[in-house]
C-alpha cells in the first residue's frame, strides 16, 4: 500500500515537496505559498495543533515526502523533531508512514480503497476522500 500511496501522492515521484494543509492552519490566517495566497480553514486546529504551531510554525501544517505524511500524524505516533525531518530523511519518513499504515489496518481498514481513504482523511468509514483518489491508489497498487 505504501508504494501505491506514494506514487499517487507524489504524482509518480514528480512532486515530493511539502504540501501545506490549510485545515491545520488557524482560521483566517493568510499565507503565501509558492506564489499563491492560501487561507487557513482551522478545521483541524485544536489545543495540540496550536501548541505544535507555537513551536514549529507553518511547518506543522504540512505533509511531507512521497507519501505526503502529515506532521501531526507522525507526531501522534511518537515523532520528535522538526517537521522538515520527515522530508529530509527518507528513513524517518518511511518508519512513520509504515507505523501510520499499520495503525490504519489495525483500526479495521481491509481493502486498498479503505486504506487510501483513511490515509487521506484519517478514517476509512467517513468516505470523505474522492473516489478518484481511492481508485488511483487501487490502480497503482494493482500495477505493483
PDB file of C-alpha atoms in Angstrom:
ATOM      1  CA  UNK A   1       0.000   0.000   0.000  1.00  0.00           C
ATOM      2  CA  UNK A   2       2.840   2.403   0.812  1.00  0.00           C
ATOM      3  CA  UNK A   3       4.291   2.408  -2.698  1.00  0.00           C
ATOM      4  CA  UNK A   4       0.857   2.908  -4.279  1.00  0.00           C
ATOM      5  CA  UNK A   5       0.055   5.823  -1.963  1.00  0.00           C
ATOM      6  CA  UNK A   6       3.484   7.358  -2.584  1.00  0.00           C
ATOM      7  CA  UNK A   7       3.027   7.118  -6.335  1.00  0.00           C
ATOM      8  CA  UNK A   8      -0.362   8.843  -6.246  1.00  0.00           C
ATOM      9  CA  UNK A   9       0.559  11.432  -3.596  1.00  0.00           C
ATOM     10  CA  UNK A  10       3.809  12.407  -5.304  1.00  0.00           C
ATOM     11  CA  UNK A  11       2.449  12.161  -8.859  1.00  0.00           C
ATOM     12  CA  UNK A  12       4.725   9.205  -9.669  1.00  0.00           C
ATOM     13  CA  UNK A  13       7.700  10.840  -7.967  1.00  0.00           C
ATOM     14  CA  UNK A  14       7.321  14.150  -9.797  1.00  0.00           C
ATOM     15  CA  UNK A  15       6.405  16.154  -6.676  1.00  0.00           C
ATOM     16  CA  UNK A  16       7.986  15.342  -3.353  1.00  0.00           C
ATOM     17  CA  UNK A  17       7.735  18.839  -1.860  1.00  0.00           C
ATOM     18  CA  UNK A  18       5.999  19.613   1.438  1.00  0.00           C
ATOM     19  CA  UNK A  19       2.341  20.465   0.952  1.00  0.00           C
ATOM     20  CA  UNK A  20       0.530  22.973   3.160  1.00  0.00           C
ATOM     21  CA  UNK A  21      -2.678  21.508   4.580  1.00  0.00           C
ATOM     22  CA  UNK A  22      -4.933  24.538   5.167  1.00  0.00           C
ATOM     23  CA  UNK A  23      -7.182  22.675   7.601  1.00  0.00           C
ATOM     24  CA  UNK A  24      -4.241  22.715  10.066  1.00  0.00           C
ATOM     25  CA  UNK A  25      -3.711  26.477   9.646  1.00  0.00           C
ATOM     26  CA  UNK A  26      -5.549  28.760  12.086  1.00  0.00           C
ATOM     27  CA  UNK A  27      -8.864  30.033  10.745  1.00  0.00           C
ATOM     28  CA  UNK A  28      -8.446  33.075   8.525  1.00  0.00           C
ATOM     29  CA  UNK A  29      -4.634  33.159   8.637  1.00  0.00           C
ATOM     30  CA  UNK A  30      -3.393  34.005   5.143  1.00  0.00           C
ATOM     31  CA  UNK A  31      -0.076  32.595   3.944  1.00  0.00           C
ATOM     32  CA  UNK A  32       1.760  32.932   0.652  1.00  0.00           C
ATOM     33  CA  UNK A  33       2.977  29.530  -0.526  1.00  0.00           C
ATOM     34  CA  UNK A  34       4.715  29.096  -3.870  1.00  0.00           C
ATOM     35  CA  UNK A  35       3.246  32.378  -5.104  1.00  0.00           C
ATOM     36  CA  UNK A  36      -0.323  31.528  -4.062  1.00  0.00           C
ATOM     37  CA  UNK A  37      -2.238  33.036  -1.169  1.00  0.00           C
ATOM     38  CA  UNK A  38      -3.808  30.322   0.963  1.00  0.00           C
ATOM     39  CA  UNK A  39      -6.183  30.896   3.862  1.00  0.00           C
ATOM     40  CA  UNK A  40      -6.391  28.633   6.883  1.00  0.00           C
ATOM     41  CA  UNK A  41      -9.701  26.924   7.449  1.00  0.00           C
ATOM     42  CA  UNK A  42      -8.862  25.918  11.017  1.00  0.00           C
ATOM     43  CA  UNK A  43     -10.980  22.783  10.557  1.00  0.00           C
ATOM     44  CA  UNK A  44      -8.409  20.548  12.295  1.00  0.00           C
ATOM     45  CA  UNK A  45      -6.959  23.088  14.717  1.00  0.00           C
ATOM     46  CA  UNK A  46      -7.216  22.084  18.371  1.00  0.00           C
ATOM     47  CA  UNK A  47      -5.127  22.642  21.514  1.00  0.00           C
ATOM     48  CA  UNK A  48      -2.460  20.131  20.447  1.00  0.00           C
ATOM     49  CA  UNK A  49      -2.193  21.619  16.940  1.00  0.00           C
ATOM     50  CA  UNK A  50      -1.912  25.129  18.430  1.00  0.00           C
ATOM     51  CA  UNK A  51       0.876  24.020  20.771  1.00  0.00           C
ATOM     52  CA  UNK A  52       2.800  22.411  17.914  1.00  0.00           C
ATOM     53  CA  UNK A  53       2.248  25.544  15.768  1.00  0.00           C
ATOM     54  CA  UNK A  54       3.802  27.687  18.531  1.00  0.00           C
ATOM     55  CA  UNK A  55       6.930  25.523  18.436  1.00  0.00           C
ATOM     56  CA  UNK A  56       7.439  24.952  14.687  1.00  0.00           C
ATOM     57  CA  UNK A  57       5.091  27.402  12.982  1.00  0.00           C
ATOM     58  CA  UNK A  58       3.806  26.771   9.483  1.00  0.00           C
ATOM     59  CA  UNK A  59       5.918  23.608   9.140  1.00  0.00           C
ATOM     60  CA  UNK A  60       3.440  21.809  11.421  1.00  0.00           C
ATOM     61  CA  UNK A  61       0.651  22.355   8.882  1.00  0.00           C
ATOM     62  CA  UNK A  62       2.451  20.476   6.129  1.00  0.00           C
ATOM     63  CA  UNK A  63       2.615  16.945   4.843  1.00  0.00           C
ATOM     64  CA  UNK A  64       5.993  15.583   3.774  1.00  0.00           C
ATOM     65  CA  UNK A  65       7.756  13.154   1.492  1.00  0.00           C
ATOM     66  CA  UNK A  66       6.480  10.920  -1.276  1.00  0.00           C
ATOM     67  CA  UNK A  67       3.539   9.678   0.832  1.00  0.00           C
ATOM     68  CA  UNK A  68       2.712  13.230   1.970  1.00  0.00           C
ATOM     69  CA  UNK A  69       2.895  12.161   5.623  1.00  0.00           C
ATOM     70  CA  UNK A  70       1.186  14.775   7.765  1.00  0.00           C
ATOM     71  CA  UNK A  71       3.429  16.102  10.521  1.00  0.00           C
ATOM     72  CA  UNK A  72       0.650  15.667  13.107  1.00  0.00           C
ATOM     73  CA  UNK A  73       0.218  12.011  12.156  1.00  0.00           C
ATOM     74  CA  UNK A  74       3.925  11.366  12.711  1.00  0.00           C
ATOM     75  CA  UNK A  75       3.944  13.376  15.962  1.00  0.00           C
ATOM     76  CA  UNK A  76       0.932  11.422  17.245  1.00  0.00           C
ATOM     77  CA  UNK A  77       2.908   8.236  16.506  1.00  0.00           C
ATOM     78  CA  UNK A  78       5.888   9.464  18.555  1.00  0.00           C
ATOM     79  CA  UNK A  79       7.963  11.505  16.109  1.00  0.00           C
ATOM     80  CA  UNK A  80      10.039  14.132  17.909  1.00  0.00           C
ATOM     81  CA  UNK A  81      11.884  16.720  15.894  1.00  0.00           C
ATOM     82  CA  UNK A  82      11.416  19.451  13.378  1.00  0.00           C
ATOM     83  CA  UNK A  83       8.700  18.620  10.827  1.00  0.00           C
ATOM     84  CA  UNK A  84      11.117  19.108   7.919  1.00  0.00           C
ATOM     85  CA  UNK A  85      12.986  15.976   9.022  1.00  0.00           C
ATOM     86  CA  UNK A  86      10.058  14.000   7.632  1.00  0.00           C
ATOM     87  CA  UNK A  87      11.036  15.348   4.214  1.00  0.00           C
ATOM     88  CA  UNK A  88      14.810  15.430   4.562  1.00  0.00           C
ATOM     89  CA  UNK A  89      15.297  11.933   5.980  1.00  0.00           C
ATOM     90  CA  UNK A  90      13.705   9.157   3.912  1.00  0.00           C
ATOM     91  CA  UNK A  91      14.297   6.548   6.625  1.00  0.00           C
ATOM     92  CA  UNK A  92      12.450   8.621   9.231  1.00  0.00           C
ATOM     93  CA  UNK A  93       9.663   9.242   6.721  1.00  0.00           C
ATOM     94  CA  UNK A  94       9.336   5.539   5.907  1.00  0.00           C
ATOM     95  CA  UNK A  95       9.234   4.491   9.575  1.00  0.00           C
ATOM     96  CA  UNK A  96       6.319   6.796  10.349  1.00  0.00           C
ATOM     97  CA  UNK A  97       4.475   6.012   7.102  1.00  0.00           C
ATOM     98  CA  UNK A  98       4.686   2.301   7.926  1.00  0.00           C
ATOM     99  CA  UNK A  99       3.537   2.939  11.507  1.00  0.00           C
ATOM    100  CA  UNK A 100       0.619   5.020  10.220  1.00  0.00           C
ATOM    101  CA  UNK A 101      -0.437   2.362   7.729  1.00  0.00           C
ATOM    102  CA  UNK A 102      -0.219  -0.356  10.396  1.00  0.00           C
ATOM    103  CA  UNK A 103      -2.472   1.730  12.648  1.00  0.00           C
ATOM    104  CA  UNK A 104      -4.980   2.167   9.809  1.00  0.00           C
ATOM    105  CA  UNK A 105      -5.135  -1.601   9.232  1.00  0.00           C
ATOM    106  CA  UNK A 106      -5.407  -2.250  12.981  1.00  0.00           C
ATOM    107  CA  UNK A 107      -8.438   0.096  13.089  1.00  0.00           C
ATOM    108  CA  UNK A 108     -10.198  -2.101  10.534  1.00  0.00           C
ATOM    109  CA  UNK A 109      -9.337  -0.890   7.025  1.00  0.00           C
ATOM    110  CA  UNK A 110      -9.266  -4.083   4.969  1.00  0.00           C
ATOM    111  CA  UNK A 111      -9.151  -3.013   1.328  1.00  0.00           C
ATOM    112  CA  UNK A 112      -6.730  -0.794  -0.547  1.00  0.00           C
ATOM    113  CA  UNK A 113      -9.565   1.698  -1.103  1.00  0.00           C
ATOM    114  CA  UNK A 114     -10.260   1.830   2.641  1.00  0.00           C
ATOM    115  CA  UNK A 115      -6.558   2.245   3.421  1.00  0.00           C
ATOM    116  CA  UNK A 116      -6.324   5.072   0.869  1.00  0.00           C
ATOM    117  CA  UNK A 117      -9.436   6.745   2.313  1.00  0.00           C
ATOM    118  CA  UNK A 118      -8.047   6.565   5.823  1.00  0.00           C
ATOM    119  CA  UNK A 119      -4.582   7.732   4.757  1.00  0.00           C
ATOM    120  CA  UNK A 120      -6.077  10.810   3.168  1.00  0.00           C
ATOM    121  CA  UNK A 121      -8.806  11.643   5.691  1.00  0.00           C
ATOM    122  CA  UNK A 122      -7.893   9.802   8.878  1.00  0.00           C
ATOM    123  CA  UNK A 123     -10.856   7.448   8.765  1.00  0.00           C
ATOM    124  CA  UNK A 124     -11.824   4.651   6.381  1.00  0.00           C
ATOM    125  CA  UNK A 125     -15.519   4.880   7.229  1.00  0.00           C
ATOM    126  CA  UNK A 126     -16.298   8.548   6.543  1.00  0.00           C
ATOM    127  CA  UNK A 127     -15.797   8.360   2.763  1.00  0.00           C
ATOM    128  CA  UNK A 128     -14.597  11.981   2.696  1.00  0.00           C
ATOM    129  CA  UNK A 129     -11.907  11.219   0.147  1.00  0.00           C
ATOM    130  CA  UNK A 130     -12.855  11.496  -3.516  1.00  0.00           C
ATOM    131  CA  UNK A 131     -13.474   8.150  -5.169  1.00  0.00           C
ATOM    132  CA  UNK A 132     -10.981   9.153  -7.887  1.00  0.00           C
ATOM    133  CA  UNK A 133      -8.183   9.216  -5.296  1.00  0.00           C
ATOM    134  CA  UNK A 134      -9.121   5.815  -3.908  1.00  0.00           C
ATOM    135  CA  UNK A 135      -9.390   4.407  -7.444  1.00  0.00           C
ATOM    136  CA  UNK A 136      -5.976   5.834  -8.359  1.00  0.00           C
ATOM    137  CA  UNK A 137      -4.320   4.237  -5.319  1.00  0.00           C
ATOM    138  CA  UNK A 138      -6.057   0.924  -6.018  1.00  0.00           C
ATOM    139  CA  UNK A 139      -4.996   1.020  -9.685  1.00  0.00           C
ATOM    140  CA  UNK A 140      -1.392   1.791  -8.700  1.00  0.00           C
ATOM    141  CA  UNK A 141      -1.451  -0.994  -6.115  1.00  0.00           C
ATOM    142  CA  UNK A 142      -2.665  -3.499  -8.709  1.00  0.00           C
ATOM    143  CA  UNK A 143       0.123  -2.414 -11.107  1.00  0.00           C
ATOM    144  CA  UNK A 144       2.726  -3.122  -8.457  1.00  0.00           C
TER     145      UNK A 144
END
